[in-house]
Amino acid sequence: MSTKKLMNELDKRLQKLQLIHDEIGTVSEKQDEQLTQLFNSMLQLADQHHDQIVEERDSIETSIKTEYQRITLLKRLMGEYVDESVTYNNSLLSTLQDLKVEREIVEKHYQKRLDGVIELQQEIKTFVDSLQGFVNTEIIIHENIDVSLPAVTVLEEEIRRCQNEHRARKQRVNQSARRMIDLWLRLGLTPQNDRDSAMYQLYDTIPETEKEPLYAELIKEDGLHYIAQRIKELEDIRQEREFRKQEIIHHLNHLWERLKIPIQERENFMNGNNGLKKEDIEQYEIELNRLTNLKAERIQDFIYDARQDLNQLWGQLYFSVEERQQFTQAFTPEYSDTALDIHENEIARLRQLIQDRKPILEKIEGHMKLLEEIKDFEETTNDPARLFSKGRRDPGRLLREEKFRKRIARELPKSKDELVRVLVEFEVMNGQPFYVYGKPYIKEIMALSENNMTLRKKKSNPNATETTTLQSNIDNDKGKGKQRRLRYDLDQTDDICYNKAATSPSFKSRYAFRTPQPARTFDFNSRLAEQSRRLRSLQEDDSGDEPSILHRVRENNIRKRRANALRSRRMNKKSSVRHSGGTSSSNTDQTLESLFSDDIQDENTAPSETDSEILPLLSNAEQQQQSKQLLSKDDDISLSINIFDDGPELSELSADES
């Protein structure tokens, strides 16, 4: 019904109402009042209808907003971007209908993803019982569950992390089970509680399905802590027993050596009790007690053996009688465990002392051995009949003797120099000299050098004296320019200079340390000066007055070399007149070349008659002296240290020529 039609109908109704009022005779005021009430009632009814329609509209708008918010929430949980503003179609009802359809579609997609996320959450929850605090339970949400790809990735990463931790704990439990069972077997122990039994069951070959409940209990934090503590306790027991076993074995080895128990019996005992069980340790205790009682019965024999070892060690250290008597326990008739311990401690100290002095002892032994060889050689060569016996001759004897002389001439000075150096260093480091049988060995060496010097002076000849003096002068001239060499002379204190640091590999110090240590060398300068002065005095001496056959052979060879040198010198002087451009160095080279180019007879061969033609080149005094030596008798033939000389040095020949 339209508004115009409504007004027409209302007008008709009002006209009828007016007629009725006229028939009744109602006054006009009352008619106006009734008409006003009618109009108000009609307006109220219209207002009520309007309000009802407005409420319906608001309800539809609310439904639209609710549907859109739901759709927006689901899409955001799925990780999609949604605009917050609502897009309306032609009417509210159509818009609402479209949103309902869209919501149903979005809910289906969300539910599908939600099922996968719930499965992941359930899998994470399965690790909570075993891994406990290790699992991150904050990512598990029960309302408005995020099913977006990042949320799913986080859940999968957490599952993977829990799986790795679960696997690592299982491996740790397996390793701990093997370790615990191995310790139980070695120590002879058994499981003591349910957890120990569970560990033992894991070691058995049972199905994996039966192991899972055991793992679930053992991989918990308290289970792992118990396993670690249990293994530590077993390790402490093992270490304690091993220490006790090694301690007993140490005592047993000592007693076995003292009692001279056969090795086979020792090995049988060790092989029969090679474990760490309580029974094995008891067997070691029993064996130790048995040997201890046996040692107590034979304590006197042990002390005798220890004293024999002491005598041997004293001999190795070259102890004198006074030094040996300082250990008074070795000379008392006391036989007890305390006395044996004192002897054994002294033996250990002497062995350590031998180890500390090993370099010096080796050099002293080598030097003494060389002196013994020289003594034996002198006793052999003092017999002249060894060369002229009518029996079977030895043609290579002289050659072997000469080789021995060359070897001694090469090794003896080297051994002496090295020994003197280590002895001096020992004296500086320890504040006292090194004693051999109660006497400073460096003084023994100096005394031996003085004896040899005296013997050389008695048996020296003029030629040898002149040659030795010339060589000493040349050596002194060579040593003047060397700042590294130490010269020790009490009369020339200004010449003492400390050794510099050895910065070159070719430098080799003989009497000083390799680093500058003035404070260290200042205290023993006087001793080194005395020693150097004695060494120089030895170098200035020569052989005795009555040379042996070998001396005469050597002197003959020296004369031949000098004659050849003089002949070559005359030839060089003649050639220098022809060649004025030559230098003096060429003459020296030719002279040196002539020394080694001429044929020289064997030094072990006696001089022949043809050698007499060289004698006129020498002076009359030298000829008489050499003839006297050649005609001397062979009754007194002795070995002199000077025969170890290999012949004149090139520097001597140069000095003679000048």
XYZ file of C-alpha atoms in Angstrom:
658
model
C 0.000 0.000 0.000
C 1.382 3.357 -1.024
C 1.324 6.499 1.097
C -1.262 8.219 -1.169
C -3.630 5.333 -0.940
C -3.090 5.274 2.799
C -3.961 8.953 3.068
C -7.111 8.456 0.993
C -8.244 5.590 3.148
C -7.414 7.586 6.279
C -9.360 10.563 4.961
C -12.392 8.333 4.328
C -12.164 6.946 7.823
C -11.966 10.438 9.322
C -14.998 11.643 7.366
C -17.019 8.677 8.616
C -15.837 9.478 12.116
C -16.939 13.108 11.735
C -20.414 12.024 10.652
C -20.693 9.803 13.650
C -19.638 12.628 15.958
C -22.210 14.886 14.310
C -24.927 12.304 14.866
C -23.865 11.998 18.448
C -23.506 15.668 18.909
C -20.018 15.619 20.347
C -18.614 18.988 21.038
C -15.720 20.132 18.879
C -13.144 20.262 21.698
C -13.786 16.657 22.546
C -13.656 15.676 18.900
C -10.259 17.393 18.528
C -8.944 15.627 21.650
C -10.026 12.211 20.418
C -8.615 12.925 16.990
C -5.267 13.937 18.561
C -5.084 10.704 20.545
C -5.784 8.749 17.368
C -2.952 10.457 15.544
C -0.551 9.876 18.428
C -1.376 6.195 18.509
C -0.757 5.960 14.804
C 2.626 7.670 15.199
C 3.643 5.364 18.043
C 2.838 2.338 15.945
C 4.951 3.715 13.102
C 7.823 4.377 15.490
C 7.687 0.848 16.848
C 7.835 -0.571 13.387
C 10.770 1.647 12.538
C 12.679 0.541 15.591
C 12.063 -3.070 14.733
C 13.469 -2.609 11.244
C 16.512 -0.780 12.599
C 17.207 -3.628 14.985
C 16.992 -6.114 12.160
C 19.459 -4.077 10.136
C 21.892 -3.811 13.027
C 21.658 -7.539 13.577
C 22.550 -8.214 9.975
C 25.510 -5.829 10.157
C 26.711 -7.536 13.331
C 26.479 -10.918 11.654
C 28.450 -9.583 8.711
C 31.195 -8.309 10.984
C 31.295 -11.590 12.913
C 31.585 -13.654 9.762
C 34.293 -11.377 8.376
C 36.256 -11.455 11.621
C 36.139 -15.241 11.644
C 37.295 -15.399 8.068
C 40.061 -12.894 8.830
C 41.228 -14.868 11.887
C 41.341 -18.179 10.047
C 43.201 -16.715 7.117
C 45.751 -15.082 9.421
C 46.240 -18.385 11.273
C 46.950 -19.942 7.881
C 49.467 -17.222 7.150
C 47.465 -15.215 4.620
C 47.144 -11.423 4.468
C 43.582 -10.028 4.896
C 42.319 -6.425 4.681
C 40.529 -5.270 7.806
C 37.803 -3.309 5.946
C 34.604 -5.134 4.897
C 33.488 -4.974 1.300
C 29.659 -4.760 1.055
C 27.621 -5.908 -1.910
C 24.111 -4.509 -2.952
C 22.489 -5.387 0.369
C 23.386 -6.542 3.799
C 21.696 -9.898 3.442
C 23.529 -10.743 0.223
C 26.806 -9.667 1.762
C 26.089 -11.813 4.776
C 25.263 -14.776 2.602
C 28.516 -14.429 0.621
C 30.553 -14.219 3.804
C 28.934 -17.363 5.202
C 29.880 -19.287 2.084
C 33.444 -17.964 2.207
C 33.719 -18.828 5.925
C 32.742 -22.424 5.283
C 35.437 -22.748 2.622
C 38.124 -21.146 4.831
C 37.191 -23.372 7.774
C 37.641 -26.475 5.666
C 41.153 -25.406 4.645
C 42.032 -24.437 8.202
C 40.766 -27.706 9.642
C 42.854 -29.667 7.176
C 45.995 -27.847 8.256
C 44.982 -27.987 11.890
C 44.900 -31.772 11.828
C 48.568 -31.863 10.710
C 49.610 -29.372 13.351
C 47.837 -31.336 16.086
C 49.710 -34.466 15.038
C 52.990 -32.573 15.345
C 52.031 -31.316 18.764
C 51.090 -34.782 19.895
C 54.478 -36.079 18.738
C 56.206 -33.347 20.719
C 54.193 -34.263 23.791
C 55.493 -37.839 23.562
C 59.023 -36.531 24.269
C 57.965 -34.556 27.320
C 57.822 -37.647 29.557
C 61.349 -38.813 28.698
C 63.173 -35.573 27.891
C 61.268 -33.478 30.419
C 62.667 -29.952 30.609
C 64.570 -30.318 27.357
C 61.321 -30.044 25.320
C 60.075 -26.532 24.489
C 56.385 -26.799 25.451
C 55.701 -23.107 24.895
C 55.134 -23.703 21.184
C 52.177 -26.011 21.941
C 48.959 -23.874 21.754
C 45.461 -25.162 22.464
C 43.329 -22.228 21.107
C 43.575 -20.352 17.823
C 46.352 -22.703 16.746
C 48.658 -21.209 14.182
C 48.791 -23.492 11.137
C 50.973 -21.273 8.952
C 54.100 -22.563 7.290
C 56.524 -20.870 9.780
C 54.606 -22.350 12.719
C 54.699 -25.810 11.158
C 58.448 -25.404 10.511
C 59.020 -24.523 14.161
C 57.174 -27.628 15.285
C 59.109 -29.830 12.866
C 62.431 -28.350 14.026
C 61.493 -28.991 17.640
C 60.562 -32.575 16.812
C 63.861 -33.051 15.014
C 65.780 -31.574 17.944
C 63.976 -33.830 20.398
C 64.616 -36.862 18.215
C 68.336 -36.094 18.054
C 68.506 -35.616 21.801
C 66.542 -38.791 22.379
C 68.871 -40.707 20.083
C 71.973 -39.201 21.729
C 70.719 -40.108 25.197
C 70.006 -43.644 24.095
C 73.526 -43.969 22.723
C 74.896 -42.545 25.942
C 72.883 -45.022 27.945
C 74.113 -47.888 25.726
C 77.733 -46.823 26.143
C 77.246 -46.398 29.870
C 75.638 -49.832 30.055
C 78.618 -51.430 28.304
C 81.035 -49.521 30.536
C 79.182 -50.458 33.728
C 78.940 -54.122 32.785
C 82.637 -54.170 31.864
C 83.503 -52.677 35.258
C 81.211 -55.135 36.998
C 82.931 -58.029 35.265
C 86.442 -56.693 36.001
C 85.634 -55.900 39.615
C 83.506 -58.990 40.203
C 80.407 -56.977 41.195
C 76.679 -57.444 40.442
C 73.659 -55.056 39.967
C 72.388 -53.620 43.218
C 68.996 -52.033 42.326
C 66.321 -51.794 39.627
C 68.213 -49.266 37.564
C 71.310 -51.451 37.605
C 69.150 -54.358 36.474
C 67.688 -52.220 33.677
C 71.206 -51.356 32.520
C 72.113 -55.033 32.554
C 68.994 -55.899 30.510
C 69.899 -53.319 27.868
C 73.195 -55.152 27.386
C 71.337 -58.391 26.641
C 69.997 -59.192 23.200
C 66.313 -58.433 23.830
C 63.880 -56.987 21.241
C 63.836 -53.231 20.729
C 60.182 -53.051 21.733
C 61.112 -54.290 25.192
C 63.983 -51.843 25.453
C 61.871 -48.741 24.812
C 60.265 -48.703 28.296
C 63.721 -49.102 29.813
C 65.074 -46.252 27.712
C 62.113 -44.064 28.695
C 63.148 -44.325 32.341
C 66.899 -44.250 31.936
C 67.181 -41.291 29.554
C 65.472 -38.981 31.998
C 67.629 -36.399 33.672
C 67.638 -38.146 37.011
C 68.379 -41.465 35.278
C 71.376 -40.018 33.437
C 72.615 -38.439 36.654
C 72.365 -41.778 38.453
C 74.247 -43.548 35.640
C 77.051 -40.970 35.746
C 77.357 -41.262 39.518
C 77.315 -45.045 39.351
C 80.075 -45.161 36.739
C 82.128 -42.714 38.806
C 81.789 -44.949 41.852
C 82.878 -47.995 39.855
C 85.806 -46.066 38.347
C 86.918 -45.003 41.820
C 86.811 -48.628 42.958
C 88.786 -49.688 39.877
C 91.427 -46.997 40.357
C 91.740 -47.826 44.025
C 92.254 -51.507 43.293
C 94.645 -50.796 40.424
C 96.689 -48.495 42.633
C 96.791 -51.092 45.364
C 97.671 -53.784 42.847
C 100.498 -51.712 41.328
C 101.789 -50.910 44.789
C 101.850 -54.587 45.702
C 103.446 -55.494 42.339
C 106.177 -52.914 42.985
C 106.954 -54.517 46.326
C 106.672 -57.996 44.815
C 109.130 -57.179 42.024
C 111.591 -55.908 44.577
C 111.170 -59.000 46.728
C 111.308 -61.312 43.690
C 114.611 -59.769 42.682
C 115.967 -60.019 46.199
C 114.793 -63.578 46.672
C 115.797 -64.536 43.107
C 112.419 -66.058 42.322
C 112.403 -67.671 38.837
C 110.864 -65.549 36.099
C 108.553 -68.353 35.038
C 107.098 -68.541 38.521
C 106.544 -64.787 38.525
C 104.788 -64.873 35.154
C 102.584 -67.756 36.250
C 101.480 -65.816 39.306
C 100.824 -62.646 37.306
C 98.872 -64.490 34.608
C 96.809 -66.346 37.165
C 95.833 -63.145 39.008
C 95.642 -60.516 36.279
C 92.183 -59.169 37.190
C 90.883 -56.578 39.619
C 88.460 -58.748 41.514
C 88.542 -58.821 45.243
C 89.872 -62.367 45.147
C 92.814 -61.291 42.928
C 93.785 -58.485 45.281
C 93.610 -60.896 48.188
C 95.964 -63.255 46.352
C 98.427 -60.394 45.881
C 98.158 -59.554 49.565
C 98.819 -63.171 50.494
C 101.832 -63.369 48.182
C 103.229 -60.106 49.555
C 102.879 -61.338 53.129
C 104.542 -64.611 52.230
C 107.506 -62.914 50.564
C 107.764 -60.371 53.371
C 108.078 -63.154 55.914
C 110.619 -64.883 53.700
C 112.555 -61.629 53.396
C 112.599 -61.268 57.177
C 114.171 -64.697 57.407
C 116.844 -63.797 54.830
C 117.402 -60.154 55.741
C 121.096 -60.728 56.322
C 121.597 -62.084 52.791
C 119.778 -59.069 51.377
C 122.042 -56.673 53.200
C 125.098 -58.567 51.944
C 123.801 -58.277 48.374
C 123.093 -54.580 48.866
C 126.653 -54.044 50.084
C 127.995 -55.813 47.011
C 125.925 -53.471 44.869
C 127.340 -50.552 46.844
C 130.897 -51.736 46.179
C 130.132 -51.965 42.485
C 128.608 -48.475 42.409
C 131.499 -47.051 44.424
C 133.868 -48.519 41.879
C 131.930 -46.931 39.021
C 132.105 -43.561 40.793
C 135.835 -43.999 41.632
C 135.199 -43.462 45.354
C 138.116 -43.634 47.732
C 138.164 -45.584 50.981
C 137.350 -42.447 52.965
C 134.371 -41.660 50.754
C 133.090 -45.201 51.107
C 133.481 -45.133 54.879
C 131.246 -42.080 55.065
C 128.330 -44.478 54.633
C 128.814 -46.011 58.069
C 125.763 -48.269 57.810
C 127.650 -50.512 55.367
C 130.276 -51.274 58.007
C 128.010 -52.006 60.981
C 126.771 -55.491 61.951
C 123.123 -54.373 62.075
C 120.692 -56.545 60.066
C 117.165 -55.224 60.080
C 114.533 -53.850 57.748
C 115.587 -50.317 58.613
C 119.199 -51.064 57.715
C 118.095 -52.654 54.437
C 115.994 -49.602 53.592
C 118.974 -47.349 54.281
C 121.147 -49.468 51.980
C 118.550 -49.423 49.227
C 118.123 -45.643 49.492
C 121.880 -45.220 49.236
C 121.966 -47.485 46.195
C 119.221 -45.422 44.541
C 121.144 -42.215 45.319
C 124.387 -43.572 43.865
C 122.635 -44.763 40.715
C 121.157 -41.324 40.243
C 124.591 -39.819 40.860
C 126.051 -42.108 38.192
C 123.357 -40.999 35.796
C 124.135 -37.335 36.528
C 127.898 -37.820 36.123
C 127.624 -40.139 33.153
C 129.360 -37.783 30.641
C 132.355 -37.277 32.946
C 132.602 -40.954 33.884
C 132.536 -42.011 30.237
C 135.325 -39.589 29.334
C 137.421 -40.686 32.330
C 136.930 -44.330 31.382
C 137.929 -43.607 27.792
C 141.019 -41.685 28.922
C 142.073 -44.449 31.312
C 141.582 -47.012 28.587
C 143.884 -45.072 26.259
C 146.517 -44.825 28.999
C 146.254 -48.560 29.604
C 146.698 -49.239 25.894
C 149.770 -46.985 25.850
C 151.201 -48.809 28.864
C 150.714 -52.189 27.223
C 152.202 -50.863 24.003
C 155.283 -49.554 25.823
C 155.819 -52.902 27.528
C 155.644 -54.600 24.135
C 157.880 -52.183 22.242
C 160.539 -52.092 24.977
C 161.583 -55.547 23.855
C 163.942 -55.129 20.835
C 163.989 -58.847 20.231
C 160.459 -58.640 18.772
C 161.977 -57.359 15.497
C 165.076 -59.612 15.273
C 163.909 -62.921 16.656
C 165.033 -65.999 14.726
C 161.619 -67.573 14.864
C 158.666 -66.815 12.691
C 158.744 -63.152 11.703
C 155.823 -60.769 11.623
C 156.346 -58.425 8.625
C 153.306 -56.261 9.451
C 154.254 -55.589 13.055
C 155.918 -52.236 12.439
C 152.972 -51.122 10.331
C 150.517 -52.004 13.081
C 152.668 -50.228 15.646
C 152.785 -47.132 13.486
C 149.011 -47.202 13.024
C 148.629 -47.494 16.783
C 150.918 -44.475 17.293
C 148.907 -42.426 14.838
C 145.659 -43.418 16.477
C 146.945 -42.552 19.936
C 148.385 -39.277 18.636
C 144.951 -38.446 17.288
C 142.713 -39.688 20.104
C 144.766 -38.977 23.246
C 144.953 -35.141 22.903
C 141.304 -35.005 21.950
C 140.307 -37.164 24.911
C 142.496 -35.136 27.241
C 141.103 -31.796 26.057
C 137.492 -32.943 26.375
C 138.154 -34.419 29.795
C 139.865 -31.270 31.066
C 136.969 -29.159 29.823
C 134.296 -31.218 31.599
C 136.390 -31.449 34.767
C 136.804 -27.685 34.903
C 133.119 -27.162 34.296
C 132.280 -29.691 37.022
C 134.523 -27.849 39.457
C 132.892 -24.534 38.611
C 129.371 -25.902 38.943
C 129.940 -27.866 42.170
C 132.606 -25.786 43.886
C 135.022 -28.718 44.191
C 137.092 -30.802 41.775
C 136.117 -34.229 40.553
C 137.828 -36.866 42.673
C 139.038 -40.236 41.452
C 139.940 -42.487 44.341
C 140.255 -39.476 46.651
C 142.449 -37.314 44.388
C 141.433 -34.534 41.985
C 141.657 -36.151 38.588
C 142.616 -32.917 36.867
C 145.761 -32.836 39.021
C 146.440 -36.427 38.044
C 146.285 -35.400 34.397
C 148.613 -32.472 35.036
C 151.010 -34.718 36.940
C 151.014 -37.219 34.089
C 151.756 -34.398 31.672
C 154.663 -33.224 33.862
C 156.115 -36.737 33.971
C 155.943 -37.019 30.213
C 157.543 -33.581 29.919
C 160.415 -34.644 32.177
C 160.906 -37.816 30.185
C 160.992 -35.870 26.942
C 163.607 -33.442 28.288
C 165.852 -36.309 29.303
C 165.601 -38.001 25.895
C 165.362 -34.936 23.650
C 167.853 -34.181 20.816
C 168.870 -30.799 19.400
C 166.996 -31.170 16.127
C 163.807 -32.139 17.840
C 164.237 -29.307 20.351
C 164.751 -26.784 17.571
C 161.746 -28.056 15.647
C 159.508 -28.050 18.708
C 160.600 -24.544 19.686
C 159.921 -23.309 16.174
C 156.468 -24.922 16.172
C 155.692 -23.370 19.575
C 156.663 -19.921 18.274
C 154.433 -20.367 15.231
C 151.525 -21.502 17.407
C 152.019 -18.515 19.688
C 152.014 -16.166 16.689
C 148.811 -17.721 15.405
C 147.080 -17.392 18.771
C 147.805 -13.686 19.225
C 144.988 -12.562 16.921
C 142.266 -14.781 18.382
C 140.068 -12.931 20.839
C 137.830 -15.913 21.455
C 140.592 -18.072 22.950
C 141.131 -17.856 26.722
C 144.699 -17.528 27.915
C 145.284 -18.361 31.536
C 148.550 -17.149 32.980
C 148.996 -15.861 36.478
C 151.837 -13.630 35.312
C 149.784 -12.075 32.493
C 146.440 -11.247 34.014
C 145.885 -8.456 31.498
C 145.694 -11.007 28.665
C 142.728 -12.816 30.186
C 139.620 -12.177 28.100
C 136.232 -13.794 28.549
C 134.730 -15.926 25.855
C 132.164 -14.270 23.574
C 128.859 -15.807 22.580
C 129.212 -18.554 19.983
C 127.183 -17.015 17.143
C 128.719 -19.218 14.450
C 128.318 -23.000 14.185
C 132.008 -23.365 13.311
C 133.110 -21.943 16.664
C 133.944 -24.547 19.263
C 135.099 -23.414 22.651
C 137.565 -25.662 24.445
C 137.988 -24.203 27.909
C 135.108 -21.794 28.332
C 131.357 -21.790 28.203
C 129.439 -20.967 25.035
C 127.714 -17.946 26.526
C 129.283 -14.829 28.086
C 129.450 -15.555 31.793
C 132.182 -13.359 33.336
C 130.969 -13.930 36.877
C 131.039 -17.663 36.340
C 134.582 -17.795 34.899
C 136.192 -15.204 37.172
C 136.599 -17.568 40.123
C 138.505 -20.277 38.278
C 140.785 -18.110 36.093
C 143.738 -18.950 38.274
C 143.215 -22.694 37.947
C 142.807 -22.450 34.191
C 145.906 -20.253 33.959
C 147.943 -22.850 35.818
C 146.543 -25.582 33.633
C 147.239 -23.677 30.391
C 150.782 -22.921 31.492
C 151.408 -26.608 32.094
C 149.925 -27.508 28.726
C 152.178 -24.985 26.955
C 155.183 -26.348 28.800
C 154.303 -29.804 27.504
C 154.156 -28.534 23.929
C 157.616 -26.960 24.237
C 159.263 -30.269 25.161
C 160.543 -32.892 22.782
C 161.708 -36.523 22.816
C 164.629 -38.002 24.816
C 168.378 -38.057 24.219
C 168.562 -41.692 23.212
C 166.038 -42.266 20.425
C 164.848 -45.708 19.469
C 165.072 -47.333 16.045
C 161.798 -45.813 14.989
C 163.062 -42.378 16.079
C 166.086 -42.758 13.879
C 163.958 -43.850 10.932
C 161.743 -40.825 11.394
C 164.714 -38.453 11.729
C 166.153 -39.869 8.519
C 162.894 -39.192 6.688
C 162.848 -35.636 8.074
C 166.381 -35.040 6.795
C 165.383 -36.283 3.352
C 162.405 -33.934 3.273
C 164.531 -30.965 4.296
C 167.136 -31.829 1.673
C 164.433 -31.972 -0.990
C 163.084 -28.646 0.248
C 166.547 -27.023 0.006
C 167.080 -28.481 -3.481
C 163.737 -27.148 -4.634
C 164.539 -23.759 -3.125
C 167.796 -23.502 -5.106
C 165.935 -24.437 -8.266
C 163.322 -21.805 -7.558
C 165.982 -19.146 -7.049
C 167.475 -20.004 -10.428
C 164.088 -19.892 -12.117
C 163.238 -16.550 -10.437
C 166.201 -14.947 -12.251
C 164.671 -15.998 -15.562
C 161.124 -15.031 -14.630
C 161.280 -11.698 -12.806
C 157.479 -11.334 -12.730
C 157.004 -14.284 -10.377
C 155.964 -13.865 -6.757
C 157.315 -15.372 -3.573
C 154.138 -17.414 -3.147
C 154.984 -19.527 -6.198
C 158.301 -20.556 -4.603
C 156.473 -21.654 -1.490
C 153.938 -23.617 -3.518
C 156.704 -25.385 -5.444
C 158.510 -26.128 -2.203
C 155.374 -27.623 -0.655
C 154.666 -29.539 -3.827
C 158.146 -30.995 -3.843
C 157.643 -32.285 -0.326
C 154.793 -34.501 -1.427
C 155.813 -35.196 -5.026
C 159.111 -36.958 -4.206
C 159.132 -40.639 -3.396
C 159.606 -41.122 0.331
C 160.452 -44.513 1.687
C 158.434 -46.200 4.367
C 159.182 -44.818 7.804
C 159.285 -48.332 9.185
C 162.212 -49.215 6.831
C 165.760 -48.667 8.004
C 167.875 -46.132 6.061
C 169.937 -47.482 3.163
C 173.474 -46.613 2.079
C 172.194 -44.499 -0.819
C 170.750 -42.015 1.647
C 174.259 -40.824 2.521
C 174.361 -38.585 -0.503
C 171.909 -36.271 1.208
C 174.156 -35.707 4.198
C 176.515 -33.215 2.494
C 173.582 -30.826 2.205
C 173.519 -30.518 5.983
C 175.989 -28.804 8.275
C 178.962 -30.652 9.789
C 177.495 -30.452 13.296
C 174.230 -31.948 12.125
C 176.071 -34.735 10.274
C 178.058 -35.624 13.369
C 174.955 -35.599 15.510
C 173.032 -37.793 13.064
C 175.978 -40.213 12.663
C 176.241 -40.496 16.398
C 172.554 -41.324 16.642
C 172.732 -43.886 13.817
C 175.738 -45.644 15.386
C 174.255 -45.703 18.883
C 173.473 -49.070 20.400
C 169.939 -50.465 20.678
C 170.316 -51.679 24.232
C 167.946 -49.093 25.735
C 164.874 -48.829 23.533
C 161.829 -47.260 25.208
C 158.594 -45.670 24.064
C 158.320 -41.897 24.238
C 155.183 -39.889 23.790
C 157.001 -37.795 21.141
C 157.031 -40.702 18.641
C 153.316 -40.164 18.152
C 154.199 -37.056 16.151
C 153.292 -37.541 12.483
C 156.264 -35.481 11.253
C 157.104 -31.846 10.696
C 154.324 -29.440 9.983
C 154.318 -27.302 6.851
C 154.685 -24.271 9.058
C 158.024 -25.689 10.369
C 159.382 -26.147 6.860
C 158.411 -22.621 5.943
C 160.135 -21.342 9.058
C 163.314 -23.349 8.233
C 163.390 -21.984 4.717
C 163.072 -18.451 5.933
